[in-house]
Amino acid sequence: MTIPLSPGQYRNSFDESLVECESTRDLQPLREIIGQKRALSALTFGLNIDERGFNVFVSGMHGTGRKSAVKKFIDELSKTKPRGNDWIYVNNFENPYEPNAIRLPSGMGKQFREDMATFIAEAKRAIPQVFDSEDYANRHDAAIHGIGDEKAQLIAHIDEVARSKGFLIQPGPQGLLTIPLKENGEAYPQEEFVTLPQEVQVQYQKRREELLAELRNTFRQLRDLDQKGEDIIEQLNRDVVLNAIGHRIAALKDKYEKVDEIHAYIGAVQKDIVENIPQFLPEPPPQQTSSPFPNPLARDLVFRKYDVNVIVDNSENEGAPVIYEQNPSYQNLFGKIEKEVQYGVVTTDFTMIRPGSIHRANGGYLVMMAEDLFRNPYSWDSLKTTLKTGEVVVEEPGERMGFISTKGIKPEPIPLSLKVVIIGTPQIFQILFTQDPDFPELFKVKAEFDITMDRTEENVRNYASFICGICRDLNLRHLDKSAVAKVIEYGSRLAEDQAKLTTRFSDVADIIREASYYAGGDQSEYTTARHVLKAIEEKIYRSNLIQEKIQEFIRKGIFLISTEGEKVGQINGLSVIGVGDIEFGRPSRVTASVGIGRGGIIDIEREAAMGGPTHTKGVLIISGFLNDRYAQDKPLSLSARLVFEQSYEGVDGDSASSTELYAILSALSGLPINQAIAVTGSVNQKGEIQAIGGVNEKIEGYFEVCRAKGLTGKQGVMIPSSNVQNLMLKEEVIEAAKEGKFAIYPVSTIDEGIEVLTGVRAGKRQPDGTFEEGTVNDRVDKRLKEMAKILKEYYPGP
């Protein structure tokens, strides 16, 4: 017969004497990440290999410390890496619609912006001073005087030619007039000239045409002289400006001689200044000019083209940049181009380019939560494109998707070199890996966080140091050694394994915080075991209203559960109900009815569309067991019905398959089942009992019912032997076991279980194929033979 477990096997209690300190105040906070060697190995590889596509997906359940562990790891790693480059956008003087991006060493971007601002300010001050100088005035006057003398000579020459041909040149309202002269040098009046003989007028007309040809030639020379004068003045102005700013230009080029693009840009700035000298000169009074700059604001906008837009500044970083993007929207990731209204027109330029997280993380690490990333449209597809092309482009989402095609600036793409770390759940990883062909190529490294770790001495010490760190970081009361022991036991309870500890550190930290609160209420210097237990109990109490309602219905007899006596074909099964942040065990009455027929086992839950696929599988396995054990020498002429009584929310899982099989065996053998014992465990076709989940909740749920109805000392729970290692039961269950009021029976086979439930030996098959007389298997086998015989008599067909 199966022997009940000893109370010492109900949980792996931790001896507080093994805690190597009187309180966590004596410890140092944990600086390393515990229990996640596999994940840390993957992070180390993925974040250090310098190959495209080796980005990292951190997979793990919520509460396992994924985010904090990744942050701690990357923050430390980044300090060993070089600082990222600065990036600036500057005006493209040849095509302002395509601003240029320039890479600079860390810290140089801000310095270059300041140097350029200082240079332009000095240019705006120095250039007007040069043009107001006496030296410039003298050189300007000399240039103009020389041109004036040449023009005077031409005019004198054409005047002399005109007089020699008998004409006087005078300006008129429609240009120059050629007036005929008399022999004495006086001008002919018009009325007198028309009275001259025709041949005289013809001679004057001939000489006028010769004079006009000479005038055209002279005018051409005058225009050439004007152009020459303008060229001389323009060259003078260029020389003057270059003399004024040349030494400053040379200083800038010397300072940034190692950056070729800066050299080219400074040259372009110099060229633009000398080609646009008037913008540096003071405006004449409004009544004397039609200036294109109607107000000081517009004039200041002209100088914006010399600004330097520093979009990435790594001057204050200790190492490689690390960006944790909490809201990875498209614009937050890839930047944006702002716009402003000038005189009623929406405009933009390179100074309104704003960086995204990818720009700031370039040369370092970008960390995001998967749920946040996929919550934002366009972000995932654009991230993949950026990683595949190896460059980041600032553009509007509508333009990227082809919805908008307005004219605007198109900044030069920036080469990308960074590691992207996405933190998500195993479900998200599986969806991406199987449904997105780009994902395996871009995220080649998976860092998987486990939910448990081994309960070794080293990990126990680390757990205590972790508790110390929580207390110091959150300014909580430190835990004494008894409290540390209870927290370690709670860690094993969450792990559902006596030899494991949970890595769901957020749940552990919540209990520590709540226990500290209760310790404060007691004015206790330290948090003790009593405070930890109270925190655990209160956490359950806040969420177990439904559990208490179900237990109340059981006590009142609304839900029928028998905890004493014997019944044929009836047994107490155990299930787990999850409601939000709590899971609890609920006992349910399982009944089986059998009759003669060919219907086999009919699952009423399935027929009523209330059974899940796993539960249906479990029922079919029961059929397989019956066929394997009892239908070797006869057909299985059985029509059985299985049901969870008073079950209204649906049933799934196979953890009740052994329970249902016990009910059928009882109904077939006619042997009553002890109603004081509840059962859980799945079964295979060979009759072996298999492990199930939620064993602690199931046992405690039935214990609560038994305690409410009255503990008799005969009550208990039968569980799979393989689940003994998962037992981490409450103190009250252990105390009841010590007092002999409650027991747990581990079984490995159906035969062991049926003996516990009926008190009758299961019986082994004998050489002749029959079972030992009077055993459970013998009774079942004989009943099935009788049923097959009766069925054949009623249905004698083939």
PDB file of N, CA, C and O in Angstrom, residues 596-597 637 783-796:
ATOM      1  N   ILE A 596     -24.168  -0.995 -20.642  1.00  0.00           N
ATOM      2  CA  ILE A 596     -23.819  -1.853 -21.773  1.00  0.00           C
ATOM      3  C   ILE A 596     -24.040  -1.077 -23.062  1.00  0.00           C
ATOM      4  O   ILE A 596     -25.050  -0.390 -23.233  1.00  0.00           O
ATOM      5  N   GLY A 597     -23.124  -1.172 -23.972  1.00  0.00           N
ATOM      6  CA  GLY A 597     -23.262  -0.488 -25.247  1.00  0.00           C
ATOM      7  C   GLY A 597     -21.954  -0.457 -25.992  1.00  0.00           C
ATOM      8  O   GLY A 597     -20.954  -1.042 -25.565  1.00  0.00           O
ATOM      9  N   SER A 637     -17.327  -3.654 -24.540  1.00  0.00           N
ATOM     10  CA  SER A 637     -18.753  -3.368 -24.737  1.00  0.00           C
ATOM     11  C   SER A 637     -19.226  -2.436 -23.627  1.00  0.00           C
ATOM     12  O   SER A 637     -19.950  -2.829 -22.707  1.00  0.00           O
ATOM     13  N   ARG A 783     -16.690  -7.822 -14.932  1.00  0.00           N
ATOM     14  CA  ARG A 783     -17.860  -7.019 -15.295  1.00  0.00           C
ATOM     15  C   ARG A 783     -17.867  -6.712 -16.789  1.00  0.00           C
ATOM     16  O   ARG A 783     -18.909  -6.788 -17.440  1.00  0.00           O
ATOM     17  N   LEU A 784     -16.738  -6.444 -17.348  1.00  0.00           N
ATOM     18  CA  LEU A 784     -16.670  -6.158 -18.779  1.00  0.00           C
ATOM     19  C   LEU A 784     -16.990  -7.404 -19.608  1.00  0.00           C
ATOM     20  O   LEU A 784     -17.588  -7.317 -20.685  1.00  0.00           O
ATOM     21  N   LYS A 785     -16.556  -8.587 -19.096  1.00  0.00           N
ATOM     22  CA  LYS A 785     -16.904  -9.820 -19.797  1.00  0.00           C
ATOM     23  C   LYS A 785     -18.407 -10.040 -19.792  1.00  0.00           C
ATOM     24  O   LYS A 785     -19.005 -10.428 -20.801  1.00  0.00           O
ATOM     25  N   GLU A 786     -19.031  -9.795 -18.646  1.00  0.00           N
ATOM     26  CA  GLU A 786     -20.483  -9.939 -18.547  1.00  0.00           C
ATOM     27  C   GLU A 786     -21.184  -8.982 -19.513  1.00  0.00           C
ATOM     28  O   GLU A 786     -22.150  -9.360 -20.191  1.00  0.00           O
ATOM     29  N   MET A 787     -20.710  -7.777 -19.576  1.00  0.00           N
ATOM     30  CA  MET A 787     -21.327  -6.770 -20.452  1.00  0.00           C
ATOM     31  C   MET A 787     -21.166  -7.159 -21.915  1.00  0.00           C
ATOM     32  O   MET A 787     -22.090  -6.998 -22.723  1.00  0.00           O
ATOM     33  N   ALA A 788     -20.000  -7.713 -22.249  1.00  0.00           N
ATOM     34  CA  ALA A 788     -19.783  -8.147 -23.635  1.00  0.00           C
ATOM     35  C   ALA A 788     -20.699  -9.308 -23.982  1.00  0.00           C
ATOM     36  O   ALA A 788     -21.244  -9.388 -25.096  1.00  0.00           O
ATOM     37  N   LYS A 789     -20.907 -10.218 -23.005  1.00  0.00           N
ATOM     38  CA  LYS A 789     -21.773 -11.372 -23.244  1.00  0.00           C
ATOM     39  C   LYS A 789     -23.217 -10.932 -23.436  1.00  0.00           C
ATOM     40  O   LYS A 789     -23.916 -11.395 -24.344  1.00  0.00           O
ATOM     41  N   ILE A 790     -23.658 -10.036 -22.573  1.00  0.00           N
ATOM     42  CA  ILE A 790     -25.044  -9.551 -22.673  1.00  0.00           C
ATOM     43  C   ILE A 790     -25.245  -8.816 -23.990  1.00  0.00           C
ATOM     44  O   ILE A 790     -26.271  -8.987 -24.665  1.00  0.00           O
ATOM     45  N   LEU A 791     -24.272  -7.988 -24.361  1.00  0.00           N
ATOM     46  CA  LEU A 791     -24.404  -7.231 -25.607  1.00  0.00           C
ATOM     47  C   LEU A 791     -24.479  -8.172 -26.801  1.00  0.00           C
ATOM     48  O   LEU A 791     -25.249  -7.949 -27.744  1.00  0.00           O
ATOM     49  N   LYS A 792     -23.730  -9.283 -26.739  1.00  0.00           N
ATOM     50  CA  LYS A 792     -23.743 -10.238 -27.854  1.00  0.00           C
ATOM     51  C   LYS A 792     -25.087 -10.934 -27.946  1.00  0.00           C
ATOM     52  O   LYS A 792     -25.574 -11.229 -29.037  1.00  0.00           O
ATOM     53  N   GLU A 793     -25.712 -11.175 -26.771  1.00  0.00           N
ATOM     54  CA  GLU A 793     -27.011 -11.820 -26.771  1.00  0.00           C
ATOM     55  C   GLU A 793     -28.076 -10.913 -27.377  1.00  0.00           C
ATOM     56  O   GLU A 793     -28.967 -11.383 -28.075  1.00  0.00           O
ATOM     57  N   TYR A 794     -27.968  -9.643 -27.113  1.00  0.00           N
ATOM     58  CA  TYR A 794     -28.951  -8.703 -27.660  1.00  0.00           C
ATOM     59  C   TYR A 794     -28.660  -8.347 -29.105  1.00  0.00           C
ATOM     60  O   TYR A 794     -29.577  -8.068 -29.878  1.00  0.00           O
ATOM     61  N   TYR A 795     -27.359  -8.307 -29.440  1.00  0.00           N
ATOM     62  CA  TYR A 795     -26.962  -7.966 -30.804  1.00  0.00           C
ATOM     63  C   TYR A 795     -26.063  -9.067 -31.327  1.00  0.00           C
ATOM     64  O   TYR A 795     -24.831  -8.968 -31.299  1.00  0.00           O
ATOM     65  N   PRO A 796     -26.650 -10.179 -31.769  1.00  0.00           N
ATOM     66  CA  PRO A 796     -25.853 -11.347 -32.161  1.00  0.00           C
ATOM     67  C   PRO A 796     -25.151 -11.212 -33.500  1.00  0.00           C
ATOM     68  O   PRO A 796     -24.581 -12.167 -33.991  1.00  0.00           O
TER      69      PRO A 796
END
